[in-house]
CSV table of C-alpha atoms in Angstrom, one decimal:
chain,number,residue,atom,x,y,z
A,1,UNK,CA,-11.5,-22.8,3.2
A,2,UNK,CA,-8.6,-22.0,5.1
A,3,UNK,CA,-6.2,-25.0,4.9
A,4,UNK,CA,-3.5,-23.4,6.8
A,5,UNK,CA,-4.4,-22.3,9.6
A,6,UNK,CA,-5.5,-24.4,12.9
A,7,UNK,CA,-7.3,-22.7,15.5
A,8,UNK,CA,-8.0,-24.4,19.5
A,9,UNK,CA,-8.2,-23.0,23.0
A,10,UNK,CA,-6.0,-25.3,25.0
A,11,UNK,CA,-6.1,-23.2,28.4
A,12,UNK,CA,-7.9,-20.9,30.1
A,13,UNK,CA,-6.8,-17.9,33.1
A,14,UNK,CA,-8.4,-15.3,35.4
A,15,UNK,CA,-7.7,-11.9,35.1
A,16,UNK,CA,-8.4,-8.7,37.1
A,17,UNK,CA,-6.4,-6.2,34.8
A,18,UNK,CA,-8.6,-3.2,34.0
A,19,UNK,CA,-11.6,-4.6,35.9
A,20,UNK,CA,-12.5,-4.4,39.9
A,21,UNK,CA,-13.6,-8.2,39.1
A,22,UNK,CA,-11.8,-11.5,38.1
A,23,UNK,CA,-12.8,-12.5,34.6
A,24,UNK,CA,-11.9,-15.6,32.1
A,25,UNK,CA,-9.3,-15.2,29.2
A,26,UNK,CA,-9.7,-17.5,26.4
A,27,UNK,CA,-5.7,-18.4,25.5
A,28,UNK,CA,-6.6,-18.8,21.4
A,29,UNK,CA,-3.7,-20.7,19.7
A,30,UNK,CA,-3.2,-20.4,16.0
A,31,UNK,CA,-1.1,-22.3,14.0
A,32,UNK,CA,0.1,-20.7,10.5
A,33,UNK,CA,2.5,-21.8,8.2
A,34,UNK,CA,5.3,-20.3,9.1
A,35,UNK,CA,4.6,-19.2,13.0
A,36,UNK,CA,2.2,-20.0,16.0
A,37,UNK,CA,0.2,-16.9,18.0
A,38,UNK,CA,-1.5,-17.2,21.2
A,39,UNK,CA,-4.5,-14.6,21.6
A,40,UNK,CA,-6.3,-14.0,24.6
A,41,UNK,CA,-9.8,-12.9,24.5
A,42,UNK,CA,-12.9,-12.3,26.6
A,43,UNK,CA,-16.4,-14.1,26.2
A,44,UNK,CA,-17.6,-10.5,25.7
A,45,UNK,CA,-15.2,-10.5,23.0
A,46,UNK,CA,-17.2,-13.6,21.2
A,47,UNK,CA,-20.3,-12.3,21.3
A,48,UNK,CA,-19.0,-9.0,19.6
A,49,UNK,CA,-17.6,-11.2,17.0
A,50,UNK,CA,-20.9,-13.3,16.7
A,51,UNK,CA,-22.8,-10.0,16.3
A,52,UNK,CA,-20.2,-8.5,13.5
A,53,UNK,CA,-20.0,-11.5,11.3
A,54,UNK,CA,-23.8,-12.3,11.7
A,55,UNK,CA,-24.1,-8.5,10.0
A,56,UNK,CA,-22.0,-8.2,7.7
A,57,UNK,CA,-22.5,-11.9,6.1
A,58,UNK,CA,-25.9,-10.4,5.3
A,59,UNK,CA,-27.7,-11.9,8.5
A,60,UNK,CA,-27.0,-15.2,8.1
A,61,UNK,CA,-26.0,-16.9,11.4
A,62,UNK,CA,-22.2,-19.1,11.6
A,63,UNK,CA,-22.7,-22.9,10.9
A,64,UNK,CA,-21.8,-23.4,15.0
A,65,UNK,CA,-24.1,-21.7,18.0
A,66,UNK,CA,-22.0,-19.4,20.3
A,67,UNK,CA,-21.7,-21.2,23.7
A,68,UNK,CA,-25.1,-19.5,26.1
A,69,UNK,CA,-24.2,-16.7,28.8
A,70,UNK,CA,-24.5,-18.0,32.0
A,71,UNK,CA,-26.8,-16.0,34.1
A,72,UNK,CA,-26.5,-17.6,37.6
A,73,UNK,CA,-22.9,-18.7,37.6
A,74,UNK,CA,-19.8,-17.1,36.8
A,75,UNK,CA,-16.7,-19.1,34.7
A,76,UNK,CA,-14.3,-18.0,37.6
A,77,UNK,CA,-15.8,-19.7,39.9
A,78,UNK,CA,-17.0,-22.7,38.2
A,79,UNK,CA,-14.0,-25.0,36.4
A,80,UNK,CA,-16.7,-27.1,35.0
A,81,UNK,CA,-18.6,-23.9,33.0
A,82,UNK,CA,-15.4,-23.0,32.2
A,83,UNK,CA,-14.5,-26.2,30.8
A,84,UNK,CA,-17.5,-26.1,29.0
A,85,UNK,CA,-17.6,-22.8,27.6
A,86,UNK,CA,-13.7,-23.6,26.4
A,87,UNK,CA,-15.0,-26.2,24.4
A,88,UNK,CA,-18.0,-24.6,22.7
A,89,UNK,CA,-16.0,-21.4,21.8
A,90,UNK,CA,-12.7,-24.2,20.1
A,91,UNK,CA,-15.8,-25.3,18.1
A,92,UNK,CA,-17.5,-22.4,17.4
A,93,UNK,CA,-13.9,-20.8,15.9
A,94,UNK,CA,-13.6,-24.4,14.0
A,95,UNK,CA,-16.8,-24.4,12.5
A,96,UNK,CA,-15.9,-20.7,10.9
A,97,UNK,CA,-12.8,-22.0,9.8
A,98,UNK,CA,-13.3,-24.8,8.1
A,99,UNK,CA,-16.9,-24.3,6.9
A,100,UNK,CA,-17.1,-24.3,3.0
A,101,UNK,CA,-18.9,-21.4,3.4
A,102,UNK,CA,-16.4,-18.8,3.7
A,103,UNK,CA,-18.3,-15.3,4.0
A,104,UNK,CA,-17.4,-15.0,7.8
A,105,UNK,CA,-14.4,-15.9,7.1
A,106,UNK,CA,-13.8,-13.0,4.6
A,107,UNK,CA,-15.4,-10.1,6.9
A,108,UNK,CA,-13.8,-8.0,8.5
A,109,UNK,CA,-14.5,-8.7,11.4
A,110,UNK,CA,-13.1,-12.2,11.7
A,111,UNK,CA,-9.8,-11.2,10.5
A,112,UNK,CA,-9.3,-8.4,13.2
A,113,UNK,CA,-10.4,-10.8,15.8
A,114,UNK,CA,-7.9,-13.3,15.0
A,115,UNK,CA,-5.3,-10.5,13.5
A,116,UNK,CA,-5.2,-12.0,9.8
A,117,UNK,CA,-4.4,-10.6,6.7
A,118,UNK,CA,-6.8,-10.3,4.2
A,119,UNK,CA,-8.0,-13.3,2.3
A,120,UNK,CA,-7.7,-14.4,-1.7
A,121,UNK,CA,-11.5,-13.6,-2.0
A,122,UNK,CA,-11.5,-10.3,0.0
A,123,UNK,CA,-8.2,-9.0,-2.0
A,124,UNK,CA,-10.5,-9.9,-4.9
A,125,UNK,CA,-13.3,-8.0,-3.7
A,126,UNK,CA,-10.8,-5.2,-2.9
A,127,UNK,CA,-9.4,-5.4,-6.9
A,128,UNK,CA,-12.5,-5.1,-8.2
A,129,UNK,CA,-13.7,-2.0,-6.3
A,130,UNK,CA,-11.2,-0.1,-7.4
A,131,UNK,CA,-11.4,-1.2,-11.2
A,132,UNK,CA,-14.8,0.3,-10.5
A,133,UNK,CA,-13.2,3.4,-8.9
A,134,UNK,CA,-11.2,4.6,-11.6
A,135,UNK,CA,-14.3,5.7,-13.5
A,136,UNK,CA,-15.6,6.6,-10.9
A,137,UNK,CA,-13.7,7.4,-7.4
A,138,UNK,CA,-16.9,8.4,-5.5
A,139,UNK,CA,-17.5,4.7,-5.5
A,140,UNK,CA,-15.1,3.8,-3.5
A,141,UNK,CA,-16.3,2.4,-0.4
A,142,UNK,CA,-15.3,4.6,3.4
A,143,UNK,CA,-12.7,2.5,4.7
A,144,UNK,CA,-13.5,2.2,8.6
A,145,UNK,CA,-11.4,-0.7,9.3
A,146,UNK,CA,-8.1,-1.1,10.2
A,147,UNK,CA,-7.0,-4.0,8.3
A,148,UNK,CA,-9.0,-3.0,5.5
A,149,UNK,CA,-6.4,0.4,5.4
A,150,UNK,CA,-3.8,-1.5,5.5
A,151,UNK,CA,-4.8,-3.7,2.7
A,152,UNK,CA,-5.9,-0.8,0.3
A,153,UNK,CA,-2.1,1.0,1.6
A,154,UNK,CA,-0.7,-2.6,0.1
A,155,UNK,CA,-2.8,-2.4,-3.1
A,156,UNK,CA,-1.6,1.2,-3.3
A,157,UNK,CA,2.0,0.5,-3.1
A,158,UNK,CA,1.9,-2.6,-6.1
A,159,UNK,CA,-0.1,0.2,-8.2
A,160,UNK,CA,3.2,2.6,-7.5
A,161,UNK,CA,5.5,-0.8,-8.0
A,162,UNK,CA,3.6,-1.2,-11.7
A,163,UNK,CA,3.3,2.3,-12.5
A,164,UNK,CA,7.4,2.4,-12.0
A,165,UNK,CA,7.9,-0.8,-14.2
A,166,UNK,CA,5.6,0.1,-17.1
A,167,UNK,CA,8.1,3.4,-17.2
A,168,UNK,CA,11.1,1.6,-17.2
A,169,UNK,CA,9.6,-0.2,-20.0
A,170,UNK,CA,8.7,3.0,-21.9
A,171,UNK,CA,12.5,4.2,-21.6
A,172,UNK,CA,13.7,0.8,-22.6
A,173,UNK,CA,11.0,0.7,-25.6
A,174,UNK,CA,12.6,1.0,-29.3
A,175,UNK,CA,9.8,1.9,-31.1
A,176,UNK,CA,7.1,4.1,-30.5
A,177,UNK,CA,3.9,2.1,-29.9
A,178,UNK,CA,5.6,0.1,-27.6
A,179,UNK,CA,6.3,3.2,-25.8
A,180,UNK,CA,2.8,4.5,-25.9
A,181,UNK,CA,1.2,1.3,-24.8
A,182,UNK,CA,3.6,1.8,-21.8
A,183,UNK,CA,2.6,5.1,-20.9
A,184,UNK,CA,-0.8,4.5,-20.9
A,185,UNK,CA,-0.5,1.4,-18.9
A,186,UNK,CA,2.0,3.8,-16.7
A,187,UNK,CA,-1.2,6.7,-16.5
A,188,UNK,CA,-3.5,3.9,-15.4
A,189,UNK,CA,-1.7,3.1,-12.5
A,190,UNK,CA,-1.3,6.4,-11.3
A,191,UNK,CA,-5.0,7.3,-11.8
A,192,UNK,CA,-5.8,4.4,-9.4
A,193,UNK,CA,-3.1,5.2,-7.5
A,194,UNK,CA,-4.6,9.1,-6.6
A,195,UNK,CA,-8.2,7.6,-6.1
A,196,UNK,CA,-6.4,5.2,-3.0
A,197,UNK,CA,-5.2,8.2,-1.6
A,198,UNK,CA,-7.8,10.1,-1.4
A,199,UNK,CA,-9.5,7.0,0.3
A,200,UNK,CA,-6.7,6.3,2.2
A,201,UNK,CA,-6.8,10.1,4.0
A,202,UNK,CA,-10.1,9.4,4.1
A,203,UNK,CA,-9.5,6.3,6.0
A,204,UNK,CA,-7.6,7.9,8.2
A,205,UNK,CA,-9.6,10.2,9.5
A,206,UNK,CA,-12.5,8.0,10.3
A,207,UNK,CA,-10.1,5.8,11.9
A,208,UNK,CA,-9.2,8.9,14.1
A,209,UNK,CA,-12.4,9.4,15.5
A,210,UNK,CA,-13.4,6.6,18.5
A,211,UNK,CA,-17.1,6.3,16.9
A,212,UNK,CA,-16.0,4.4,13.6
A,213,UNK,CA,-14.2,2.0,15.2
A,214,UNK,CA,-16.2,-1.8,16.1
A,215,UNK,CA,-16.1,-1.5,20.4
A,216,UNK,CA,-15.1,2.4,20.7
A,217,UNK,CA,-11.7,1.9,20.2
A,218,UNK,CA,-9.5,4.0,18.4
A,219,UNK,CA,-6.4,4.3,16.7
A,220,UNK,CA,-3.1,5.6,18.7
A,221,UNK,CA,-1.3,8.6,18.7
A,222,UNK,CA,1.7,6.7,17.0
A,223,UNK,CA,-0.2,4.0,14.6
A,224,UNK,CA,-2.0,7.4,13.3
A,225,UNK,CA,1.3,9.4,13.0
A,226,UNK,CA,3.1,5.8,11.3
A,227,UNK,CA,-0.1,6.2,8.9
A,228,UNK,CA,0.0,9.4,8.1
A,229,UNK,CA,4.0,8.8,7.1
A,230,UNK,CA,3.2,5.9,5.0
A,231,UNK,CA,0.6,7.8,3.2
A,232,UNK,CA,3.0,11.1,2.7
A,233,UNK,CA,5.8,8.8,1.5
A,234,UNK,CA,3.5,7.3,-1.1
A,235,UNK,CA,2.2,10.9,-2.2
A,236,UNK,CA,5.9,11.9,-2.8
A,237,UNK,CA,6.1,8.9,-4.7
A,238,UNK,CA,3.3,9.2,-7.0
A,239,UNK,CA,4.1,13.0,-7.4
A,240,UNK,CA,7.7,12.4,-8.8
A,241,UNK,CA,6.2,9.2,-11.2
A,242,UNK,CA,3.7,11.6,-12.5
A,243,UNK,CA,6.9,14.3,-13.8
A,244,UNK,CA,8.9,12.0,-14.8
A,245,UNK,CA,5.9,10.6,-17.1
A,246,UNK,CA,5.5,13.9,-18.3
A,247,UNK,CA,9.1,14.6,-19.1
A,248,UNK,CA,9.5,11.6,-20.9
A,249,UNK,CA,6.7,12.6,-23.1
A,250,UNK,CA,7.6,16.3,-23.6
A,251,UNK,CA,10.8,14.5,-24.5
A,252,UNK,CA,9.3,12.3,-27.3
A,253,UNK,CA,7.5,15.4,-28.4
A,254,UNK,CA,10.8,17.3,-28.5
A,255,UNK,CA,12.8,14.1,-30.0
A,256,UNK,CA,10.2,14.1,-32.8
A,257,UNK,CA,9.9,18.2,-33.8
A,258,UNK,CA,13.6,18.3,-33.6
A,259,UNK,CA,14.4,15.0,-36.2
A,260,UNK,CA,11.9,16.8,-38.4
A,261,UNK,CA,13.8,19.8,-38.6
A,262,UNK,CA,17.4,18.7,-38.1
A,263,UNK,CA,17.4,17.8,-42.3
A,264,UNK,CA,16.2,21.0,-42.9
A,265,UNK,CA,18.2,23.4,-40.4
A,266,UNK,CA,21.2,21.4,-42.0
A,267,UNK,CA,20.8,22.8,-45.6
A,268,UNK,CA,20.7,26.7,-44.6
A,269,UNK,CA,22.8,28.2,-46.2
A,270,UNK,CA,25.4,31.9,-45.1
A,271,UNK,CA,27.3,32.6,-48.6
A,272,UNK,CA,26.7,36.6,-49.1
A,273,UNK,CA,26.0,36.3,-53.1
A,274,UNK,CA,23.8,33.6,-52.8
A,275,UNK,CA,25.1,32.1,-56.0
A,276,UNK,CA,26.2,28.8,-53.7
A,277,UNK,CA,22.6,28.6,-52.5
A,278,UNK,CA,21.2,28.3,-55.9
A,279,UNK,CA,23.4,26.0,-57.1
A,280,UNK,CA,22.2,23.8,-54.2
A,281,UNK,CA,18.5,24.5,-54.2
A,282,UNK,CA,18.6,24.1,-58.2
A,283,UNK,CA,20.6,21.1,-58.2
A,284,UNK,CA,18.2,19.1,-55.6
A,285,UNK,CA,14.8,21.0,-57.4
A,286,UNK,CA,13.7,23.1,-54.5
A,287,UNK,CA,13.5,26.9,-54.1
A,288,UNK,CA,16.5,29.2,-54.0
A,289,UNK,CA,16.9,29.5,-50.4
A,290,UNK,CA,19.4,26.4,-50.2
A,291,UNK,CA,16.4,24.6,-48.4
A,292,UNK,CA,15.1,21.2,-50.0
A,293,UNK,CA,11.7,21.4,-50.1
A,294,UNK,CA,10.5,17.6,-50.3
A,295,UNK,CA,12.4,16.8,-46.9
A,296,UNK,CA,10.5,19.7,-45.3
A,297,UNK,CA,7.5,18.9,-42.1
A,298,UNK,CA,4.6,20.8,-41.7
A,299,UNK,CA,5.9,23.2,-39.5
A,300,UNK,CA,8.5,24.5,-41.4
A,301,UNK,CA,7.7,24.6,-45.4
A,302,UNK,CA,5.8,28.1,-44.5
A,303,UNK,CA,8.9,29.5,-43.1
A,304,UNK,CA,11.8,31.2,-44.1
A,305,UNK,CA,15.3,30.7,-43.2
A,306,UNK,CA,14.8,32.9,-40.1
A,307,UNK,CA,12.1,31.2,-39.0
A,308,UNK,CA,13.2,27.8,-39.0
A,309,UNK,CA,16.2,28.9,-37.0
A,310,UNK,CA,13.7,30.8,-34.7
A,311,UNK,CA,11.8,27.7,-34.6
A,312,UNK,CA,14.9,25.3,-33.3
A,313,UNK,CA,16.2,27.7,-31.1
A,314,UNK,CA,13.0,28.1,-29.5
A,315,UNK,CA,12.5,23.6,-29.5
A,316,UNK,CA,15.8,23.6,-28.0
A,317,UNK,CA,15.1,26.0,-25.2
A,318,UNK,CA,11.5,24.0,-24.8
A,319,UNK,CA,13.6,20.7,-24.1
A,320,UNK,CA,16.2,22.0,-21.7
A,321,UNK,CA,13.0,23.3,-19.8
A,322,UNK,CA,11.8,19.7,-20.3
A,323,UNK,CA,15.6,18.4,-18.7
A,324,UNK,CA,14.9,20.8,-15.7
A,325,UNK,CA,11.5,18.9,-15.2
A,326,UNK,CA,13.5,15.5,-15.0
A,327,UNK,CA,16.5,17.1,-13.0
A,328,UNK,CA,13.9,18.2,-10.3
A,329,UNK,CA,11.9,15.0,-9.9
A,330,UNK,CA,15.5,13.1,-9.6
A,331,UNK,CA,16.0,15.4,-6.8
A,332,UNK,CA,12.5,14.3,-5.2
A,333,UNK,CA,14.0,11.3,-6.0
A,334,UNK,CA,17.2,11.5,-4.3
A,335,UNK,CA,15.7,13.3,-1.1
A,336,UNK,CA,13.1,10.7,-0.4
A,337,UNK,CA,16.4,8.3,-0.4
A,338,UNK,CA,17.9,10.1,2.0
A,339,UNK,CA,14.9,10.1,4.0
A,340,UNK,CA,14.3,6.4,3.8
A,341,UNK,CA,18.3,6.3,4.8
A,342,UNK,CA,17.5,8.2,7.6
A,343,UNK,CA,14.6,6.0,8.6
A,344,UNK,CA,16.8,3.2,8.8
A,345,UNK,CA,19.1,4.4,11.0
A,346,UNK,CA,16.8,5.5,13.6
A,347,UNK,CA,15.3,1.8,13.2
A,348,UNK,CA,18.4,0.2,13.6
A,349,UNK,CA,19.4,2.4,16.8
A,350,UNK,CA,16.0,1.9,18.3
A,351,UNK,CA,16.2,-2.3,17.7
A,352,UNK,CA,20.6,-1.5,19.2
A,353,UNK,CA,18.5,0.1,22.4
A,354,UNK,CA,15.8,-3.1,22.3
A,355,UNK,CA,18.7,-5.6,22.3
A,356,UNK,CA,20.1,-4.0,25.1
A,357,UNK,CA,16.9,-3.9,27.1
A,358,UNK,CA,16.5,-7.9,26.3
A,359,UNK,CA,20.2,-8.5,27.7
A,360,UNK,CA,19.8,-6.6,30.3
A,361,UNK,CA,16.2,-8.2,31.6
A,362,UNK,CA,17.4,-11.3,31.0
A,363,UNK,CA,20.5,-11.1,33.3
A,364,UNK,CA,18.1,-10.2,36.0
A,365,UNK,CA,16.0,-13.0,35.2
A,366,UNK,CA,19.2,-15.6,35.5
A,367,UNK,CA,20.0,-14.0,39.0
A,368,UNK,CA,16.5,-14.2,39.7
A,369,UNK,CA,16.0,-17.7,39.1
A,370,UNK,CA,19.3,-18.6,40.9
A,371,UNK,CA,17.9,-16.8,43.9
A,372,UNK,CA,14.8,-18.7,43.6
A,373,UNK,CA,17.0,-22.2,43.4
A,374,UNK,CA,18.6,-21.2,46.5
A,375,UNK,CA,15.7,-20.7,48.0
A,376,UNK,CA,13.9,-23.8,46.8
């Protein structure tokens, strides 16, 4: 069902725009929540939609009949098929709407018609494609619609919103299977994250091409290049999540070899004779090296007191390699801020030069309609 929204063709008009011949537009008023649009559409237009939904429900026909084609009489010259033809097509969309049924109501098709987002049920039929995607991404459906692009781009974006939390959560973590059950939650996101790209580019070429498109219609120049931006922003994203995932756990890796070898490194000894070191190593029962063998890992109970410091130097170096990694992807970071900065500016001038237009036309249209009262 779809409580909130009210759908009825109170007028009609004639237009000639883009045709040698007047034809009828359907003035389709929908009433949301928050907002009321107006719609205008062709009868042409309703039988597309008839055909679309009838398809990909499977065949099965709307619960309301699609108003006849007149053979012999045309709507702009007849009021009364007109009339007619208004109301059939107000109950052919009300039937849809408010049918229990709702598997036209969750194509495609019927939310580009009436420009709706995507439903509860098709969002859930969206989740559960790509839970099935992450084990495998070549099951990902070709996205040929474009509502259903910007729907998986949303989708895309919470998966980059959780993936971001979930590390927050690992930094903030104080002991270490909380901080692994972070990361992995962090890695799942950004697997499903990389298989919506690749569906997303995908998307966005079949949505370049006129053929994919329901009526021939394709994609502009500047909705294609707004895409294309939305999809590079969110690559940049996902890229600088995936280093700083793997800084933080070369980190822990570091953290860890490092507290293992900090007791030891602590006890070398430098005294020349070597009579201090003995004293030490005999005192705590370990060998004469001034090295305590019980607090020893792995790593370093088959090394000698060279080694060990060959060892630290060589974690140390590993973890200011590890610091570059996380300096760089703050960078990546701090540009795509500046970028989004940058954004916003030209945003704000462009809505500065909008305001002015509006002013402007609407000082003509008061001089205008004083004209017209002098005339009247």
């Amino acid at each position: 069902m779809s409580p909130n929204l009210e759908i009825s063709i109170p007028s009609t008009s004639t237009s000639t725009s883009g045709s040698s011949k007047p034809y009828t537009v359907y003035n389709i008023t929908l009433r949301l929540p928050l907002r009321t649009l107006t719609l205008q559409k062709r009868y042409s237009d309703f039988t597309t939609l008839h055909a679309s939904i009838t398809t990909q429900a499977g065949g099965l026909l709307p619960p309301a009949p699609l108003p006849q084609k007149s053979w012999f009489t045309r709507s702009t010259s007849s009021p009364a098929l007109t009339e007619e033809r208004r109301k059939g097509l107000e109950a052919y969309l009300n039937a849809i709407n408010n049918s229990p049924d709702g598997r036209w109501r969750d194509t495609s098709a019927w939310r580009t018609f009436l420009n709706l987002p995507s439903s509860n049920s098709s969002k859930s039929s969206l989740a559960s494609t790509l839970h099935g995607a992450i084990n495998n991404p070549g099951s990902m459906a070709p996205i040929t619609d474009p509502v259903a692009w910007l729907d998986h781009h949303r989708e895309l974006k919470a998966q980059l919103h959780d993936a971001r939390l979930n590390l927050t959560r690992r930094d903030q973590a104080s002991t270490a299977q909380a901080q692994h059950e972070a990361s992995v939650q962090a890695k799942k996101c950004l697997v499903r994250a990389g298989t919506m790209i690749s569906a997303l580019e995908t998307g966005l070429q079949n949505l370049g091409s006129s053929s994919s498109i329901r009526g021939g219609a394709s994609l502009g120049e500047g909705e294609l290049r707004r895409r294309k931006d939305l999809l590079s922003s969110a690559k940049r994203e996902r890229e600088g999540l995936e280093n700083l995932l793997s800084a933080m756990a070369a980190k822990s890796a570091v953290d860890a070899a490092v507290a293992g070898a900090s007791d030891t490194s602590t006890l070398l000894s430098s005294n020349t004779n070597g009579t201090t070191a003995t004293s030490i190593s005999s005192h705590n029962g370990g060998s004469p090296g001034g090295r305590v063998l019980s607090r020893e890992t792995g790593k370093t109970r088959a090394l000698d007191n060279q080694g060990v410091l060959q060892l630290q130097k060589q974690m140390m170096q590993e973890q200011d390699e590890d610091v570059d990694v996380l300096a760089a992807a703050v960078r990546r970071q701090k540009e795509l801020g500046i970028q989004i900065q940058e954004e916003l500016e030209v945003q704000k001038d462009l809505l500065g030069m909008l305001d002015e237009d509006v002013t402007r036309v609407q000082g003509k249209m008061d001089v205008a309609r004083k004209r017209v009262n002098k005339i009247s």
